[in-house]
């Protein structure tokens, strides 16, 4: 027994000396990995409480991805049961476990601003005013969720794009939508169409008509695809009217609606008598 | 039948020369033989049947339809595969290492091996390398399998996305190229290999810990439990360091015990980069070299400690 | 004078019983020497310290006091194992290996070259009569087959000392005879053998020297013939002795003042010999019938 204790002590001493040798190396590597976004901080106390012991252990053991897949499945079930509180909590866990997973931020937010908000609006057991209040609350929650995603992934274009969409479709706040699209387009790997979306939103943002006109006109003058797109032409035409732009400075294009009508007429002339295109 | 005396016996008999003159004190060939034997032993225990389960898991993951975006679909395959690889290699590292030495002892195979000119260090290194070889080969096979599945999924997802985008005039050629590149970033790549390497390194350190415990332990079950506890504690390194070292929490005795544990127990969290890699984070070669070096240091330390205990263990 | 195969000098081995301040003295101050090419029997009841002594010789245990050496090299030095082969009691080996692979494994551990090893494995499999079972995994081997493959692995590198712990335990008489023949073959080859067995008849049959142990102590040790000879008696075994001559001899003994006739009768064969002769005769008879 004494021999065992002696051996045990000596082994601990050996490992202790080894630990002292490796400690600075480990600290350096830890710093490098954290800086490169390869190591995440351990889950905080509140998150550990929400996840439960086994999921916490799995997450600590380097199985964050698996835990997050499990939570996604769990949230999927909750979504089908329209259990929005669970969906919200699950996505909070998923994004805390994998804060750099942009898609999870977007999907979590989508559940809130699109699904939950639409679902409470349909809940006829609630008075209409309360339904509208709750709808707005879920949209706002979705926005907050996306903003958190943006803070965690400052270089990602998609959360900004999604935010622009929510402001446009759910809040009808075109000024905020324009800014969100502008931010999205400024980031790497942003979709090319976002450059035009900024203009469309500005065109609907009160007091920014001139800015919108200059912006879209600059795009139009650039040529390429912008000149051919009906949305660009329609927006410019509306702004020309609104801002009372001199005729000489207006774009020469025919309004796409007129073009469409003319094309329909031509086709009708070719048809046998009496047949009209609806 | 007995002869008159030993002197007479020697006179009557012919002396047969031994087949080996003088074996070296340390022989890489003997280590190789022990490693190969351990490898065969574990393979013939039908270890690789796990691969079939793994294949089913990856196929299931690639067909999981949860309204995923194209990138998410690939990410789920990457995450499930790397997760399954991790679980397999950890469980295997602990259990296989825990049963090997007690089993040799129980079957008295250990006697016959140690009665040959085999230093005990060679025996330990051979056994450990055998376990690592099985983990390495299994991980390589799993990696190959899921790379193929990931590649096919990536190709089919890109083709489908490009087809849909081509039908929508809103998307330019540039959009399509960007989208394809973003999806391709989650296909098979070198980073994924680094992720698998990190899983291997973590399992290797875990096996070395299990070996040290098994040199002390009286049963495989004890080894498995203790190693698992060490494995768990090894994941609280950062939290423990913050608590006891940075924030100086707790009484001095608690702090001392905490500090000793931090220094003695390996930091397993440091190898947990496969999670981030499966989510698309990029890792450099230099980092992987450094991580491998750290794992080698751990292996060396724990093997020496195991040898220290095992060298004069009595059987 | 050549170096002895084994030298045990004042060996004492004490075990501390865990969690108790209690000790067990397994071997008490024993000394003996096994000469090169000698067959040495170590006998004694269970718990007499035979296995402990063997383990200390093989370096599996450390002596508490005293020392052991093999061909002059201390047992604690790994080089002492270069010239040793060991067959433990009830060996199992790696069940996942075949007989051929088992011999390859142990041969490689001993550092045998590939070309030499191939021939050696074939030679040993033939020697232990396991050529037909060479490709079968050991999990399908009978007890006797395991003992024989165990013996083959013990001598794979052609060691100068072989230690056998109960080599015939649980083996049928035919298998037991085969193993005995192999031991005799080793003796012919000049290999020293330490044989630890409960089968005293077998020990008597093959050993040159014997040590009797009990409770960790050496009771008797020496040349077998010296130990078992009844000094004050003489035995005459005569074939085809006529009754008249027998009477004359008995009369001569009676006439002598000191001599005393103790016993007259037919010598007994051993049950083992009887069993073997009968079973062999039976086998031959059935073969002949088959041929007819």
XYZ file of C-alpha atoms in Angstrom, chain C residues 29-238:
210
model
C 15.407 -18.085 1.876
C 15.787 -20.787 -0.756
C 18.829 -21.489 -2.893
C 19.383 -23.886 -5.764
C 21.207 -24.154 -9.022
C 20.090 -25.642 -12.310
C 22.965 -26.736 -14.492
C 23.001 -26.203 -18.241
C 21.258 -29.103 -19.988
C 19.717 -30.356 -16.771
C 16.064 -31.171 -16.175
C 15.072 -29.821 -12.818
C 11.810 -30.684 -11.125
C 10.140 -28.266 -8.747
C 7.438 -30.026 -6.786
C 5.257 -29.213 -3.872
C 1.630 -28.768 -2.849
C -0.443 -25.773 -3.901
C 0.784 -22.577 -2.292
C 4.238 -23.954 -1.624
C 5.956 -21.110 -3.494
C 6.825 -22.886 -6.773
C 5.089 -20.400 -9.061
C 6.456 -17.423 -7.129
C 9.965 -18.820 -7.472
C 9.466 -19.267 -11.217
C 8.074 -15.771 -11.615
C 11.053 -14.288 -9.799
C 13.408 -16.268 -12.039
C 11.540 -14.953 -15.078
C 11.619 -11.350 -13.874
C 7.848 -11.138 -13.475
C 8.387 -10.448 -9.776
C 11.158 -8.826 -7.817
C 12.857 -10.706 -4.978
C 12.352 -9.195 -1.535
C 15.743 -10.542 -0.604
C 18.350 -12.599 -2.379
C 18.834 -12.879 -6.101
C 18.153 -15.018 -9.134
C 20.026 -15.157 -12.399
C 19.785 -16.892 -15.758
C 23.102 -17.855 -17.365
C 24.775 -15.338 -15.076
C 22.500 -12.405 -15.955
C 20.324 -11.010 -13.164
C 16.665 -11.874 -13.709
C 15.635 -8.228 -13.417
C 17.698 -7.458 -16.522
C 15.644 -7.904 -19.700
C 18.658 -9.523 -21.393
C 18.283 -12.524 -19.076
C 15.121 -13.425 -21.017
C 17.076 -13.879 -24.218
C 17.762 -17.533 -23.445
C 14.445 -18.416 -21.808
C 11.243 -20.024 -22.956
C 8.235 -20.168 -20.667
C 5.012 -22.106 -20.767
C 2.615 -20.867 -18.095
C -0.017 -23.038 -16.480
C -3.221 -23.154 -18.554
C -2.015 -20.767 -21.260
C -4.583 -19.162 -23.535
C -2.477 -16.916 -25.757
C -4.204 -14.687 -28.288
C -7.335 -16.527 -29.341
C -7.621 -14.403 -32.466
C -4.346 -15.773 -33.867
C -3.868 -19.097 -35.609
C -1.202 -21.555 -34.508
C 1.079 -20.376 -37.288
C 0.499 -16.691 -36.444
C 1.149 -17.363 -32.754
C 4.556 -18.830 -33.485
C 5.301 -15.988 -35.912
C 4.344 -13.460 -33.223
C 6.597 -14.923 -30.535
C 9.389 -15.557 -33.018
C 9.376 -11.950 -34.116
C 9.402 -10.802 -30.496
C 12.558 -12.842 -30.055
C 14.073 -11.084 -33.037
C 14.088 -14.020 -35.446
C 14.622 -13.125 -39.070
C 11.770 -13.737 -41.479
C 13.530 -16.443 -43.462
C 14.659 -18.328 -40.351
C 11.277 -17.895 -38.689
C 9.327 -19.487 -41.514
C 11.352 -22.690 -41.363
C 11.386 -22.670 -37.576
C 7.600 -22.350 -37.365
C 7.135 -25.233 -39.795
C 9.661 -27.318 -37.881
C 8.003 -26.662 -34.521
C 4.478 -27.267 -35.787
C 5.674 -30.624 -37.079
C 7.413 -31.297 -33.805
C 4.303 -30.641 -31.702
C 2.125 -32.430 -34.239
C -0.029 -29.409 -35.074
C 0.683 -29.079 -38.792
C -2.938 -29.748 -39.682
C -4.196 -27.160 -37.227
C -1.640 -24.499 -38.159
C -4.155 -22.232 -39.877
C -6.884 -22.643 -37.291
C -7.413 -19.958 -34.683
C -6.441 -20.874 -31.139
C -10.029 -20.306 -30.027
C -10.774 -23.671 -31.639
C -7.845 -25.531 -30.030
C -8.299 -28.213 -27.394
C -6.486 -28.031 -24.082
C -3.763 -30.414 -25.245
C -3.270 -28.531 -28.484
C -2.913 -25.269 -26.556
C -0.280 -26.851 -24.334
C 1.623 -28.083 -27.368
C 1.488 -24.747 -29.190
C 2.513 -23.191 -25.877
C 5.521 -25.442 -25.736
C 6.375 -24.585 -29.326
C 6.261 -20.832 -28.639
C 8.405 -21.345 -25.563
C 11.217 -22.819 -27.630
C 10.741 -20.726 -30.774
C 14.126 -18.978 -30.460
C 15.823 -22.233 -29.436
C 16.488 -21.071 -25.864
C 18.963 -22.749 -23.529
C 16.467 -22.751 -20.672
C 12.791 -23.696 -20.747
C 10.498 -23.233 -17.763
C 7.339 -25.312 -17.812
C 4.538 -24.739 -15.323
C 2.217 -27.744 -15.176
C 2.708 -28.561 -18.865
C 0.393 -31.563 -18.765
C -2.354 -30.229 -16.520
C -5.711 -31.245 -17.973
C -4.154 -33.020 -20.940
C -5.177 -36.593 -21.836
C -2.582 -39.384 -21.416
C -1.662 -39.422 -25.121
C -1.110 -35.668 -25.143
C 0.723 -35.920 -21.877
C 3.037 -38.554 -23.331
C 3.657 -36.344 -26.348
C 4.664 -33.456 -24.119
C 6.904 -35.732 -22.101
C 8.598 -36.835 -25.306
C 9.138 -33.221 -26.261
C 10.772 -32.545 -22.921
C 13.038 -35.498 -23.495
C 13.854 -34.083 -26.908
C 14.838 -30.802 -25.270
C 17.092 -32.725 -22.940
C 18.689 -34.417 -25.908
C 19.320 -30.976 -27.403
C 21.106 -29.852 -24.246
C 18.404 -27.465 -23.119
C 17.956 -26.952 -19.399
C 14.392 -27.421 -18.228
C 12.661 -26.414 -15.019
C 9.546 -28.507 -14.668
C 6.909 -27.600 -12.195
C 4.304 -30.315 -11.920
C 1.915 -32.114 -9.627
C 2.318 -35.273 -11.679
C 5.086 -36.793 -9.645
C 5.379 -39.816 -11.849
C 6.158 -37.607 -14.796
C 8.686 -35.639 -12.788
C 10.328 -38.843 -11.735
C 10.384 -40.028 -15.315
C 12.163 -37.044 -16.817
C 13.995 -35.062 -14.144
C 17.663 -35.246 -13.247
C 17.303 -33.216 -10.100
C 14.335 -32.364 -7.938
C 13.448 -29.811 -5.285
C 10.553 -30.354 -2.890
C 8.956 -27.195 -1.548
C 6.388 -26.622 1.153
C 5.086 -23.365 2.654
C 7.798 -21.431 0.883
C 10.614 -23.542 2.189
C 12.866 -26.005 0.448
C 12.394 -29.399 2.155
C 14.706 -31.530 0.030
C 16.838 -30.858 -3.012
C 19.201 -33.015 -5.009
C 19.717 -35.632 -7.744
C 16.530 -37.616 -8.236
C 18.208 -41.015 -7.909
C 19.849 -40.011 -4.673
C 16.559 -38.734 -3.277
C 14.431 -41.720 -4.121
C 16.909 -44.538 -3.565
C 16.028 -46.771 -0.545
C 19.552 -47.269 0.614
C 19.037 -50.429 2.709
C 17.040 -52.352 0.063
C 18.006 -54.023 -3.257
C 15.574 -54.862 -6.017
C 16.115 -57.676 -8.513
C 13.824 -57.861 -11.506
C 14.308 -61.106 -13.420
